[in-house]
Amino acid sequence: MSKNPNVANAIVHVNNTDREEVAIIGGGCFWCIEPIYSDLIGVEASISGYAGGKAETADYESVCSKTTKHVEVILIRFDPQVVSYEEILQIFFSVHDPTTPNRQGNDSGPQYRSAIFYTDERQKEIAEKVIKDFAPSLHDDPIVTELLPFSPFYPAEDYHQDYFNKVGDRNPYCNFVIKPKVSKFRKSFAGRLKSNQT
């Protein structure tokens, strides 16, 4: 039995349309990736959660035990007429290290591996292209990002949602790990941010 009350809201099927699409990516601790996409114009929701595991449920404690094989991920609901799936992935490779298996900085374990969960064949083809042609232009070492078919997405516990914006400066991890990533993103993509709209 999961200790996560949000598993009842698991997403087991995705139906992309020309007005709403879903991307699921894992690039280390979901606290680091979620605030990046939540501020991107065209993104309607950025939800921390778990995907890709062997267990039929997921909660933070069991995922961190490294026995379920889930990845900490972000589910991104976006308007593809405003921001494309390819752009979502280009940002993804700009804000995390896709060259080290099972690790982002000091965070290590299979739950922190770099992964893309495609929700249809078109997404798979775009992801293959970005991994082959774009990601190597940003990183010297080989790309180890896993490209995997969609699997059930389990929203993380409520206290993980919007963590950086809620906790921010009160948490040393936020200050030393998340803040530099978010600052780099906001500088590089200043024209694409909701927070910069007037």
Backbone as JSON Lines, residues from 0, in Angstrom:
{"i":0,"aa":"M","n":[0.85,-1.19,0.0],"ca":[0.0,0.0,0.0],"c":[0.89,1.25,0.0]}
{"i":1,"aa":"S","n":[0.6,2.16,-0.89],"ca":[1.39,3.38,-1.0],"c":[1.07,4.35,0.13]}
{"i":2,"aa":"K","n":[2.1,5.08,0.56],"ca":[1.92,6.13,1.55],"c":[1.59,7.46,0.88]}
{"i":3,"aa":"N","n":[1.45,7.44,-0.43],"ca":[1.2,8.65,-1.2],"c":[-0.28,8.73,-1.56]}
{"i":4,"aa":"P","n":[-1.03,9.68,-0.98],"ca":[-2.46,9.77,-1.29],"c":[-2.74,10.15,-2.74]}
{"i":5,"aa":"N","n":[-1.74,10.69,-3.44],"ca":[-1.95,11.13,-4.81],"c":[-1.9,9.99,-5.83]}
{"i":6,"aa":"V","n":[-1.54,8.76,-5.41],"ca":[-1.49,7.67,-6.38],"c":[-2.87,7.39,-6.97]}
{"i":7,"aa":"A","n":[-3.91,7.77,-6.26],"ca":[-5.27,7.6,-6.8],"c":[-5.47,8.44,-8.06]}
{"i":8,"aa":"N","n":[-4.62,9.46,-8.24],"ca":[-4.71,10.34,-9.4],"c":[-3.72,9.96,-10.49]}
{"i":9,"aa":"A","n":[-3.26,8.71,-10.47],"ca":[-2.29,8.26,-11.47],"c":[-2.84,8.47,-12.88]}
{"i":10,"aa":"I","n":[-1.96,8.86,-13.78],"ca":[-2.33,9.03,-15.19],"c":[-1.84,7.8,-15.93]}
{"i":11,"aa":"V","n":[-2.76,7.05,-16.49],"ca":[-2.41,5.79,-17.15],"c":[-2.6,5.87,-18.66]}
{"i":12,"aa":"H","n":[-3.13,6.99,-19.15],"ca":[-3.34,7.15,-20.58],"c":[-3.21,8.64,-20.92]}
{"i":13,"aa":"V","n":[-2.6,8.92,-22.06],"ca":[-2.44,10.3,-22.52],"c":[-3.02,10.41,-23.93]}
{"i":14,"aa":"N","n":[-3.79,11.44,-24.16],"ca":[-4.34,11.7,-25.49],"c":[-3.93,13.11,-25.91]}
{"i":15,"aa":"N","n":[-2.84,13.22,-26.66],"ca":[-2.38,14.53,-27.11],"c":[-3.31,15.09,-28.17]}
{"i":16,"aa":"T","n":[-3.5,16.42,-28.14],"ca":[-4.31,17.1,-29.16],"c":[-3.5,18.26,-29.72]}
{"i":17,"aa":"D","n":[-4.09,18.97,-30.68],"ca":[-3.36,20.11,-31.24],"c":[-3.38,21.32,-30.32]}
{"i":18,"aa":"R","n":[-4.12,21.24,-29.19],"ca":[-4.16,22.34,-28.23],"c":[-3.54,21.97,-26.88]}
{"i":19,"aa":"E","n":[-3.4,20.69,-26.6],"ca":[-2.77,20.27,-25.34],"c":[-1.99,19.0,-25.55]}
{"i":20,"aa":"E","n":[-0.75,19.04,-25.1],"ca":[0.14,17.89,-25.23],"c":[0.79,17.65,-23.87]}
{"i":21,"aa":"V","n":[1.25,16.43,-23.67],"ca":[1.91,16.06,-22.41],"c":[3.33,15.61,-22.71]}
{"i":22,"aa":"A","n":[4.28,16.14,-21.94],"ca":[5.66,15.67,-21.97],"c":[6.0,15.16,-20.57]}
{"i":23,"aa":"I","n":[6.78,14.09,-20.51],"ca":[7.22,13.55,-19.22],"c":[8.73,13.37,-19.3]}
{"i":24,"aa":"I","n":[9.43,14.06,-18.4],"ca":[10.9,14.05,-18.41],"c":[11.45,13.88,-17.0]}
{"i":25,"aa":"G","n":[12.58,13.22,-16.92],"ca":[13.29,13.08,-15.65],"c":[14.71,13.58,-15.8]}
{"i":26,"aa":"G","n":[15.07,14.56,-14.98],"ca":[16.41,15.13,-15.05],"c":[16.97,15.39,-13.67]}
{"i":27,"aa":"G","n":[16.93,14.37,-12.82],"ca":[17.38,14.54,-11.44],"c":[16.2,14.83,-10.53]}
{"i":28,"aa":"C","n":[16.47,15.45,-9.41],"ca":[15.42,15.76,-8.44],"c":[14.33,16.61,-9.09]}
{"i":29,"aa":"F","n":[13.08,16.2,-8.93],"ca":[12.0,16.95,-9.58],"c":[11.87,18.37,-9.05]}
{"i":30,"aa":"W","n":[12.38,18.63,-7.85],"ca":[12.37,20.01,-7.34],"c":[13.13,20.95,-8.26]}
{"i":31,"aa":"C","n":[14.17,20.42,-8.94],"ca":[15.03,21.25,-9.79],"c":[14.4,21.56,-11.15]}
{"i":32,"aa":"I","n":[13.62,20.64,-11.68],"ca":[13.09,20.79,-13.03],"c":[11.73,21.48,-13.04]}
{"i":33,"aa":"E","n":[10.92,21.21,-12.04],"ca":[9.55,21.74,-12.01],"c":[9.48,23.27,-12.11]}
{"i":34,"aa":"P","n":[10.3,24.04,-11.36],"ca":[10.16,25.5,-11.44],"c":[10.57,26.07,-12.79]}
{"i":35,"aa":"I","n":[11.38,25.35,-13.52],"ca":[11.8,25.81,-14.85],"c":[10.61,25.81,-15.8]}
{"i":36,"aa":"Y","n":[9.91,24.71,-15.84],"ca":[8.79,24.6,-16.78],"c":[7.55,25.35,-16.31]}
{"i":37,"aa":"S","n":[7.37,25.5,-15.02],"ca":[6.18,26.21,-14.55],"c":[6.19,27.68,-14.96]}
{"i":38,"aa":"D","n":[7.37,28.22,-15.28],"ca":[7.49,29.63,-15.67],"c":[7.57,29.81,-17.18]}
{"i":39,"aa":"L","n":[7.51,28.73,-17.94],"ca":[7.66,28.8,-19.39],"c":[6.32,29.12,-20.06]}
{"i":40,"aa":"I","n":[6.31,30.13,-20.9],"ca":[5.09,30.49,-21.63],"c":[4.63,29.29,-22.46]}
{"i":41,"aa":"G","n":[3.36,28.99,-22.38],"ca":[2.8,27.86,-23.11],"c":[2.59,26.63,-22.26]}
{"i":42,"aa":"V","n":[3.23,26.61,-21.08],"ca":[3.06,25.48,-20.16],"c":[1.86,25.76,-19.26]}
{"i":43,"aa":"E","n":[0.92,24.84,-19.25],"ca":[-0.29,25.0,-18.45],"c":[-0.14,24.38,-17.07]}
{"i":44,"aa":"A","n":[0.69,23.34,-16.95],"ca":[0.92,22.69,-15.66],"c":[2.26,21.98,-15.69]}
{"i":45,"aa":"S","n":[2.92,21.96,-14.55],"ca":[4.18,21.26,-14.36],"c":[4.06,20.51,-13.04]}
{"i":46,"aa":"I","n":[3.97,19.19,-13.1],"ca":[3.62,18.39,-11.93],"c":[4.74,17.41,-11.6]}
{"i":47,"aa":"S","n":[5.22,17.44,-10.38],"ca":[6.24,16.49,-9.93],"c":[5.61,15.13,-9.71]}
{"i":48,"aa":"G","n":[6.36,14.07,-10.06],"ca":[5.82,12.73,-9.86],"c":[6.84,11.65,-10.16]}
{"i":49,"aa":"Y","n":[6.34,10.45,-10.38],"ca":[7.17,9.27,-10.58],"c":[6.67,8.5,-11.79]}
{"i":50,"aa":"A","n":[7.6,7.93,-12.57],"ca":[7.23,7.13,-13.74],"c":[8.32,6.09,-13.99]}
{"i":51,"aa":"G","n":[7.97,5.1,-14.78],"ca":[8.95,4.14,-15.26],"c":[9.33,3.03,-14.32]}
{"i":52,"aa":"G","n":[8.64,2.87,-13.22],"ca":[9.02,1.84,-12.26],"c":[8.37,0.5,-12.51]}
{"i":53,"aa":"K","n":[8.83,-0.48,-11.74],"ca":[8.28,-1.83,-11.84],"c":[7.12,-2.02,-10.87]}
{"i":54,"aa":"A","n":[7.09,-1.26,-9.79],"ca":[6.0,-1.37,-8.82],"c":[4.74,-0.71,-9.38]}
{"i":55,"aa":"E","n":[3.59,-1.15,-8.91],"ca":[2.32,-0.63,-9.42],"c":[1.84,0.6,-8.66]}
{"i":56,"aa":"T","n":[2.7,1.17,-7.87],"ca":[2.39,2.39,-7.14],"c":[3.71,3.09,-6.85]}
{"i":57,"aa":"A","n":[3.65,4.31,-6.36],"ca":[4.89,5.03,-6.07],"c":[4.66,6.07,-4.99]}
{"i":58,"aa":"D","n":[5.6,6.15,-4.08],"ca":[5.65,7.23,-3.09],"c":[7.12,7.55,-2.86]}
{"i":59,"aa":"Y","n":[7.38,8.7,-2.28],"ca":[8.76,9.19,-2.16],"c":[9.65,8.21,-1.42]}
{"i":60,"aa":"E","n":[9.15,7.67,-0.33],"ca":[9.96,6.76,0.48],"c":[10.35,5.5,-0.3]}
{"i":61,"aa":"S","n":[9.41,4.89,-0.98],"ca":[9.72,3.67,-1.71],"c":[10.6,3.95,-2.92]}
{"i":62,"aa":"V","n":[10.38,5.07,-3.61],"ca":[11.21,5.41,-4.76],"c":[12.64,5.68,-4.32]}
{"i":63,"aa":"C","n":[12.82,6.37,-3.2],"ca":[14.17,6.65,-2.69],"c":[14.86,5.4,-2.14]}
{"i":64,"aa":"S","n":[14.1,4.35,-1.88],"ca":[14.71,3.09,-1.44],"c":[15.43,2.39,-2.59]}
{"i":65,"aa":"K","n":[15.23,2.89,-3.81],"ca":[15.87,2.38,-5.03],"c":[15.4,0.98,-5.41]}
{"i":66,"aa":"T","n":[14.27,0.56,-4.9],"ca":[13.77,-0.78,-5.22],"c":[12.66,-0.77,-6.27]}
{"i":67,"aa":"T","n":[12.01,0.36,-6.48],"ca":[10.87,0.39,-7.41],"c":[11.29,0.69,-8.85]}
{"i":68,"aa":"K","n":[12.49,1.26,-9.02],"ca":[13.02,1.64,-10.34],"c":[12.29,2.83,-10.98]}
{"i":69,"aa":"H","n":[11.47,3.53,-10.2],"ca":[10.83,4.73,-10.73],"c":[11.86,5.85,-10.89]}
{"i":70,"aa":"V","n":[11.53,6.78,-11.76],"ca":[12.32,7.99,-11.98],"c":[11.52,9.16,-11.42]}
{"i":71,"aa":"E","n":[12.21,10.09,-10.76],"ca":[11.56,11.35,-10.39],"c":[11.4,12.15,-11.68]}
{"i":72,"aa":"V","n":[10.16,12.48,-12.02],"ca":[9.88,13.13,-13.3],"c":[8.98,14.35,-13.11]}
{"i":73,"aa":"I","n":[8.86,15.08,-14.19],"ca":[7.9,16.17,-14.29],"c":[6.96,15.85,-15.44]}
{"i":74,"aa":"L","n":[5.68,15.93,-15.18],"ca":[4.69,15.86,-16.25],"c":[4.34,17.3,-16.62]}
{"i":75,"aa":"I","n":[4.52,17.61,-17.89],"ca":[4.3,18.97,-18.38],"c":[3.11,18.96,-19.33]}
{"i":76,"aa":"R","n":[2.08,19.73,-19.0],"ca":[0.96,19.93,-19.92],"c":[1.21,21.27,-20.62]}
{"i":77,"aa":"F","n":[1.24,21.25,-21.94],"ca":[1.58,22.48,-22.66],"c":[0.75,22.61,-23.93]}
{"i":78,"aa":"D","n":[0.69,23.84,-24.42],"ca":[0.0,24.15,-25.66],"c":[1.03,24.09,-26.79]}
{"i":79,"aa":"P","n":[0.97,23.07,-27.66],"ca":[1.99,22.93,-28.7],"c":[1.95,24.03,-29.75]}
{"i":80,"aa":"Q","n":[0.91,24.86,-29.74],"ca":[0.88,26.0,-30.65],"c":[1.65,27.19,-30.1]}
{"i":81,"aa":"V","n":[2.03,27.09,-28.82],"ca":[2.79,28.16,-28.17],"c":[4.24,27.73,-27.94]}
{"i":82,"aa":"V","n":[4.43,26.53,-27.46],"ca":[5.77,25.97,-27.25],"c":[5.75,24.54,-27.76]}
{"i":83,"aa":"S","n":[6.74,24.19,-28.57],"ca":[6.74,22.86,-29.19],"c":[7.38,21.82,-28.28]}
{"i":84,"aa":"Y","n":[7.09,20.57,-28.57],"ca":[7.71,19.46,-27.84],"c":[9.23,19.51,-28.01]}
{"i":85,"aa":"E","n":[9.67,19.84,-29.21],"ca":[11.12,19.94,-29.45],"c":[11.74,21.01,-28.56]}
{"i":86,"aa":"E","n":[11.07,22.14,-28.41],"ca":[11.59,23.2,-27.53],"c":[11.61,22.74,-26.07]}
{"i":87,"aa":"I","n":[10.58,22.01,-25.65],"ca":[10.55,21.45,-24.29],"c":[11.8,20.62,-24.05]}
{"i":88,"aa":"L","n":[12.16,19.78,-25.04],"ca":[13.33,18.91,-24.89],"c":[14.63,19.68,-25.0]}
{"i":89,"aa":"Q","n":[14.7,20.68,-25.84],"ca":[15.92,21.49,-25.92],"c":[16.2,22.18,-24.59]}
{"i":90,"aa":"I","n":[15.17,22.68,-23.95],"ca":[15.33,23.28,-22.62],"c":[15.79,22.22,-21.63]}
{"i":91,"aa":"F","n":[15.18,21.05,-21.7],"ca":[15.54,19.93,-20.83],"c":[17.04,19.65,-20.88]}
{"i":92,"aa":"F","n":[17.6,19.57,-22.08],"ca":[19.03,19.28,-22.2],"c":[19.9,20.47,-21.83]}
{"i":93,"aa":"S","n":[19.31,21.65,-21.76],"ca":[20.05,22.85,-21.36],"c":[20.15,23.01,-19.85]}
{"i":94,"aa":"V","n":[19.28,22.32,-19.1],"ca":[19.21,22.58,-17.65],"c":[19.6,21.38,-16.78]}
{"i":95,"aa":"H","n":[20.03,20.27,-17.38],"ca":[20.47,19.15,-16.56],"c":[21.64,18.45,-17.24]}
{"i":96,"aa":"D","n":[22.3,17.55,-16.51],"ca":[23.44,16.8,-17.04],"c":[22.95,15.45,-17.55]}
{"i":97,"aa":"P","n":[22.88,15.27,-18.88],"ca":[22.41,14.01,-19.43],"c":[23.54,13.03,-19.73]}
{"i":98,"aa":"T","n":[24.72,13.25,-19.13],"ca":[25.89,12.45,-19.49],"c":[26.34,11.48,-18.4]}
{"i":99,"aa":"T","n":[25.73,11.53,-17.23],"ca":[26.14,10.67,-16.12],"c":[24.97,9.79,-15.71]}
{"i":100,"aa":"P","n":[25.13,8.47,-15.79],"ca":[24.01,7.59,-15.42],"c":[23.66,7.72,-13.94]}
{"i":101,"aa":"N","n":[22.37,7.74,-13.65],"ca":[21.87,7.65,-12.27],"c":[22.41,8.74,-11.34]}
{"i":102,"aa":"R","n":[22.63,9.93,-11.87],"ca":[23.19,10.99,-11.02],"c":[22.92,12.36,-11.61]}
{"i":103,"aa":"Q","n":[22.64,13.32,-10.7],"ca":[22.64,14.74,-11.01],"c":[23.34,15.41,-9.84]}
{"i":104,"aa":"G","n":[24.56,15.89,-10.08],"ca":[25.32,16.51,-8.99],"c":[25.53,15.52,-7.86]}
{"i":105,"aa":"N","n":[25.17,15.92,-6.63],"ca":[25.33,15.04,-5.47],"c":[24.18,14.05,-5.31]}
{"i":106,"aa":"D","n":[23.12,14.21,-6.09],"ca":[21.98,13.28,-6.0],"c":[22.29,12.05,-6.84]}
{"i":107,"aa":"S","n":[22.34,10.88,-6.2],"ca":[22.65,9.67,-6.96],"c":[21.63,8.58,-6.66]}
{"i":108,"aa":"G","n":[21.41,7.75,-7.65],"ca":[20.45,6.65,-7.55],"c":[19.63,6.57,-8.82]}
{"i":109,"aa":"P","n":[19.01,5.43,-9.08],"ca":[18.25,5.27,-10.33],"c":[17.09,6.24,-10.47]}
{"i":110,"aa":"Q","n":[16.59,6.77,-9.36],"ca":[15.47,7.71,-9.44],"c":[15.89,9.06,-10.01]}
{"i":111,"aa":"Y","n":[17.21,9.31,-10.11],"ca":[17.71,10.58,-10.62],"c":[18.25,10.47,-12.05]}
{"i":112,"aa":"R","n":[18.0,9.35,-12.71],"ca":[18.55,9.19,-14.06],"c":[17.84,10.11,-15.06]}
{"i":113,"aa":"S","n":[18.55,10.4,-16.13],"ca":[18.01,11.23,-17.2],"c":[17.12,10.37,-18.08]}
{"i":114,"aa":"A","n":[15.86,10.79,-18.25],"ca":[14.92,9.98,-19.02],"c":[13.84,10.84,-19.68]}
{"i":115,"aa":"I","n":[13.43,10.38,-20.84],"ca":[12.3,10.97,-21.56],"c":[11.29,9.85,-21.79]}
{"i":116,"aa":"F","n":[10.05,10.08,-21.38],"ca":[8.97,9.12,-21.6],"c":[8.08,9.66,-22.71]}
{"i":117,"aa":"Y","n":[8.19,9.09,-23.9],"ca":[7.39,9.59,-25.02],"c":[5.96,9.06,-24.93]}
{"i":118,"aa":"T","n":[5.01,9.9,-25.32],"ca":[3.6,9.54,-25.21],"c":[2.99,9.11,-26.54]}
{"i":119,"aa":"D","n":[3.73,9.26,-27.63],"ca":[3.29,8.76,-28.94],"c":[4.51,8.65,-29.85]}
{"i":120,"aa":"E","n":[4.31,8.08,-31.03],"ca":[5.44,7.84,-31.94],"c":[6.05,9.14,-32.44]}
{"i":121,"aa":"R","n":[5.25,10.18,-32.62],"ca":[5.8,11.46,-33.05],"c":[6.76,12.01,-32.01]}
{"i":122,"aa":"Q","n":[6.38,11.93,-30.73],"ca":[7.28,12.38,-29.67],"c":[8.56,11.55,-29.67]}
{"i":123,"aa":"K","n":[8.44,10.26,-29.89],"ca":[9.63,9.4,-29.93],"c":[10.59,9.86,-31.01]}
{"i":124,"aa":"E","n":[10.07,10.14,-32.2],"ca":[10.92,10.57,-33.31],"c":[11.58,11.92,-33.01]}
{"i":125,"aa":"I","n":[10.83,12.84,-32.44],"ca":[11.4,14.15,-32.09],"c":[12.48,13.98,-31.03]}
{"i":126,"aa":"A","n":[12.22,13.16,-30.02],"ca":[13.21,12.94,-28.96],"c":[14.47,12.31,-29.51]}
{"i":127,"aa":"E","n":[14.34,11.34,-30.41],"ca":[15.52,10.71,-31.02],"c":[16.35,11.75,-31.75]}
{"i":128,"aa":"K","n":[15.69,12.64,-32.46],"ca":[16.39,13.7,-33.2],"c":[17.1,14.66,-32.25]}
{"i":129,"aa":"V","n":[16.43,15.07,-31.19],"ca":[17.04,16.0,-30.24],"c":[18.23,15.35,-29.54]}
{"i":130,"aa":"I","n":[18.08,14.08,-29.16],"ca":[19.19,13.37,-28.5],"c":[20.38,13.23,-29.44]}
{"i":131,"aa":"K","n":[20.11,12.97,-30.71],"ca":[21.19,12.75,-31.69],"c":[21.83,14.05,-32.16]}
{"i":132,"aa":"D","n":[21.01,15.05,-32.43],"ca":[21.52,16.25,-33.09],"c":[21.73,17.46,-32.19]}
{"i":133,"aa":"F","n":[20.86,17.64,-31.18],"ca":[20.93,18.86,-30.36],"c":[21.73,18.66,-29.08]}
{"i":134,"aa":"A","n":[21.42,17.63,-28.31],"ca":[22.06,17.44,-27.0],"c":[23.59,17.39,-27.09]}
{"i":135,"aa":"P","n":[24.18,16.69,-28.08],"ca":[25.64,16.67,-28.15],"c":[26.28,18.04,-28.37]}
{"i":136,"aa":"S","n":[25.52,18.99,-28.9],"ca":[26.07,20.34,-29.1],"c":[26.26,21.08,-27.78]}
{"i":137,"aa":"L","n":[25.61,20.59,-26.72],"ca":[25.71,21.23,-25.4],"c":[26.63,20.5,-24.45]}
{"i":138,"aa":"H","n":[26.93,19.23,-24.74],"ca":[27.66,18.38,-23.8],"c":[28.77,17.63,-24.54]}
{"i":139,"aa":"D","n":[29.95,17.59,-23.92],"ca":[31.09,16.91,-24.54],"c":[31.01,15.39,-24.42]}
{"i":140,"aa":"D","n":[30.53,14.91,-23.29],"ca":[30.48,13.47,-23.05],"c":[29.24,12.86,-23.7]}
{"i":141,"aa":"P","n":[29.25,11.54,-23.93],"ca":[28.1,10.88,-24.56],"c":[26.81,11.07,-23.75]}
{"i":142,"aa":"I","n":[25.71,11.18,-24.46],"ca":[24.39,11.34,-23.85],"c":[23.89,9.97,-23.4]}
{"i":143,"aa":"V","n":[23.47,9.88,-22.14],"ca":[22.97,8.61,-21.6],"c":[21.48,8.66,-21.28]}
{"i":144,"aa":"T","n":[20.81,9.69,-21.72],"ca":[19.37,9.83,-21.48],"c":[18.62,8.62,-22.02]}
{"i":145,"aa":"E","n":[17.77,8.04,-21.19],"ca":[16.95,6.91,-21.62],"c":[15.71,7.43,-22.33]}
{"i":146,"aa":"L","n":[15.37,6.82,-23.45],"ca":[14.15,7.14,-24.18],"c":[13.21,5.96,-24.02]}
{"i":147,"aa":"L","n":[12.11,6.19,-23.29],"ca":[11.23,5.1,-22.86],"c":[9.78,5.38,-23.24]}
{"i":148,"aa":"P","n":[9.01,4.32,-23.49],"ca":[7.58,4.53,-23.76],"c":[6.86,4.99,-22.5]}
{"i":149,"aa":"F","n":[5.77,5.7,-22.69],"ca":[4.94,6.17,-21.58],"c":[4.6,5.01,-20.66]}
{"i":150,"aa":"S","n":[4.68,5.29,-19.37],"ca":[4.22,4.34,-18.35],"c":[3.41,5.14,-17.34]}
{"i":151,"aa":"P","n":[2.64,4.49,-16.48],"ca":[1.81,5.27,-15.55],"c":[2.61,6.34,-14.8]}
{"i":152,"aa":"F","n":[2.01,7.51,-14.73],"ca":[2.6,8.64,-14.01],"c":[1.85,8.78,-12.69]}
{"i":153,"aa":"Y","n":[2.62,8.77,-11.6],"ca":[2.05,8.94,-10.27],"c":[2.43,10.32,-9.74]}
{"i":154,"aa":"P","n":[1.47,11.22,-9.55],"ca":[1.81,12.52,-8.97],"c":[2.48,12.34,-7.61]}
{"i":155,"aa":"A","n":[3.51,13.14,-7.36],"ca":[4.19,13.08,-6.07],"c":[3.3,13.68,-4.98]}
{"i":156,"aa":"E","n":[3.7,13.45,-3.75],"ca":[2.99,13.98,-2.59],"c":[2.87,15.5,-2.69]}
{"i":157,"aa":"D","n":[1.83,16.05,-2.07],"ca":[1.55,17.49,-2.18],"c":[2.73,18.36,-1.77]}
{"i":158,"aa":"Y","n":[3.49,17.94,-0.75],"ca":[4.58,18.8,-0.29],"c":[5.71,18.93,-1.31]}
{"i":159,"aa":"H","n":[5.75,18.03,-2.31],"ca":[6.75,18.15,-3.38],"c":[6.33,19.11,-4.48]}
{"i":160,"aa":"Q","n":[5.04,19.37,-4.6],"ca":[4.55,20.21,-5.7],"c":[4.93,21.67,-5.47]}
{"i":161,"aa":"D","n":[5.5,22.28,-6.52],"ca":[5.89,23.7,-6.47],"c":[6.85,23.97,-5.3]}
{"i":162,"aa":"Y","n":[7.7,22.98,-5.02],"ca":[8.55,23.02,-3.82],"c":[9.46,24.25,-3.8]}
{"i":163,"aa":"F","n":[10.15,24.5,-4.89],"ca":[11.11,25.61,-4.91],"c":[10.43,26.95,-4.65]}
{"i":164,"aa":"N","n":[9.29,27.16,-5.27],"ca":[8.59,28.43,-5.09],"c":[7.98,28.57,-3.7]}
{"i":165,"aa":"K","n":[7.64,27.44,-3.07],"ca":[7.06,27.49,-1.72],"c":[8.13,27.6,-0.64]}
{"i":166,"aa":"V","n":[9.24,26.88,-0.8],"ca":[10.25,26.78,0.25],"c":[11.44,27.69,-0.01]}
{"i":167,"aa":"G","n":[11.92,27.69,-1.25],"ca":[12.97,28.59,-1.7],"c":[14.13,28.77,-0.76]}
{"i":168,"aa":"D","n":[14.32,30.0,-0.3],"ca":[15.51,30.37,0.48],"c":[15.59,29.7,1.85]}
{"i":169,"aa":"R","n":[14.54,29.07,2.31],"ca":[14.56,28.43,3.62],"c":[15.24,27.06,3.59]}
{"i":170,"aa":"N","n":[15.56,26.56,2.4],"ca":[16.17,25.24,2.27],"c":[17.53,25.38,1.6]}
{"i":171,"aa":"P","n":[18.62,24.94,2.27],"ca":[19.95,25.06,1.67],"c":[20.06,24.37,0.31]}
{"i":172,"aa":"Y","n":[19.38,23.23,0.13],"ca":[19.41,22.53,-1.16],"c":[18.86,23.44,-2.25]}
{"i":173,"aa":"C","n":[17.8,24.14,-1.94],"ca":[17.22,25.07,-2.92],"c":[18.21,26.16,-3.3]}
{"i":174,"aa":"N","n":[18.91,26.69,-2.29],"ca":[19.86,27.77,-2.53],"c":[21.07,27.33,-3.34]}
{"i":175,"aa":"F","n":[21.61,26.16,-3.02],"ca":[22.87,25.74,-3.62],"c":[22.71,24.9,-4.89]}
{"i":176,"aa":"V","n":[21.57,24.25,-5.07],"ca":[21.4,23.37,-6.22],"c":[20.35,23.91,-7.2]}
{"i":177,"aa":"I","n":[19.18,24.23,-6.69],"ca":[18.08,24.6,-7.59],"c":[18.21,26.03,-8.09]}
{"i":178,"aa":"K","n":[18.51,26.95,-7.2],"ca":[18.54,28.38,-7.57],"c":[19.49,28.66,-8.74]}
{"i":179,"aa":"P","n":[20.72,28.11,-8.76],"ca":[21.59,28.36,-9.92],"c":[21.01,27.84,-11.23]}
{"i":180,"aa":"K","n":[20.36,26.67,-11.2],"ca":[19.75,26.13,-12.42],"c":[18.62,27.03,-12.91]}
{"i":181,"aa":"V","n":[17.77,27.45,-11.99],"ca":[16.64,28.3,-12.35],"c":[17.14,29.65,-12.86]}
{"i":182,"aa":"S","n":[18.16,30.2,-12.21],"ca":[18.72,31.49,-12.64],"c":[19.3,31.4,-14.04]}
{"i":183,"aa":"K","n":[20.02,30.32,-14.31],"ca":[20.61,30.1,-15.65],"c":[19.5,30.01,-16.7]}
{"i":184,"aa":"F","n":[18.47,29.26,-16.38],"ca":[17.33,29.13,-17.31],"c":[16.68,30.48,-17.56]}
{"i":185,"aa":"R","n":[16.41,31.22,-16.49],"ca":[15.71,32.5,-16.64],"c":[16.54,33.51,-17.42]}
{"i":186,"aa":"K","n":[17.85,33.41,-17.31],"ca":[18.72,34.31,-18.08],"c":[18.73,33.9,-19.56]}
{"i":187,"aa":"S","n":[18.86,32.6,-19.82],"ca":[18.96,32.1,-21.19],"c":[17.65,32.21,-21.96]}
{"i":188,"aa":"F","n":[16.53,32.1,-21.25],"ca":[15.22,32.07,-21.92],"c":[14.32,33.2,-21.43]}
{"i":189,"aa":"A","n":[14.93,34.36,-21.16],"ca":[14.19,35.48,-20.56],"c":[12.95,35.86,-21.35]}
{"i":190,"aa":"G","n":[13.01,35.8,-22.65],"ca":[11.88,36.19,-23.48],"c":[10.75,35.19,-23.5]}
{"i":191,"aa":"R","n":[10.96,34.02,-22.89],"ca":[9.96,32.95,-22.91],"c":[9.28,32.75,-21.57]}
{"i":192,"aa":"L","n":[9.49,33.66,-20.62],"ca":[9.01,33.44,-19.26],"c":[7.7,34.16,-18.96]}
{"i":193,"aa":"K","n":[6.81,33.46,-18.27],"ca":[5.57,34.07,-17.8],"c":[5.86,35.23,-16.87]}
{"i":194,"aa":"S","n":[6.89,35.06,-16.01],"ca":[7.21,36.08,-15.01],"c":[7.73,37.37,-15.63]}
{"i":195,"aa":"N","n":[8.12,37.34,-16.91],"ca":[8.61,38.54,-17.58],"c":[7.56,39.19,-18.46]}
{"i":196,"aa":"Q","n":[6.36,38.62,-18.5],"ca":[5.3,39.22,-19.31],"c":[4.76,40.47,-18.62]}
{"i":197,"aa":"T","n":[4.45,41.49,-19.43],"ca":[3.9,42.72,-18.86],"c":[2.44,42.88,-19.24]}
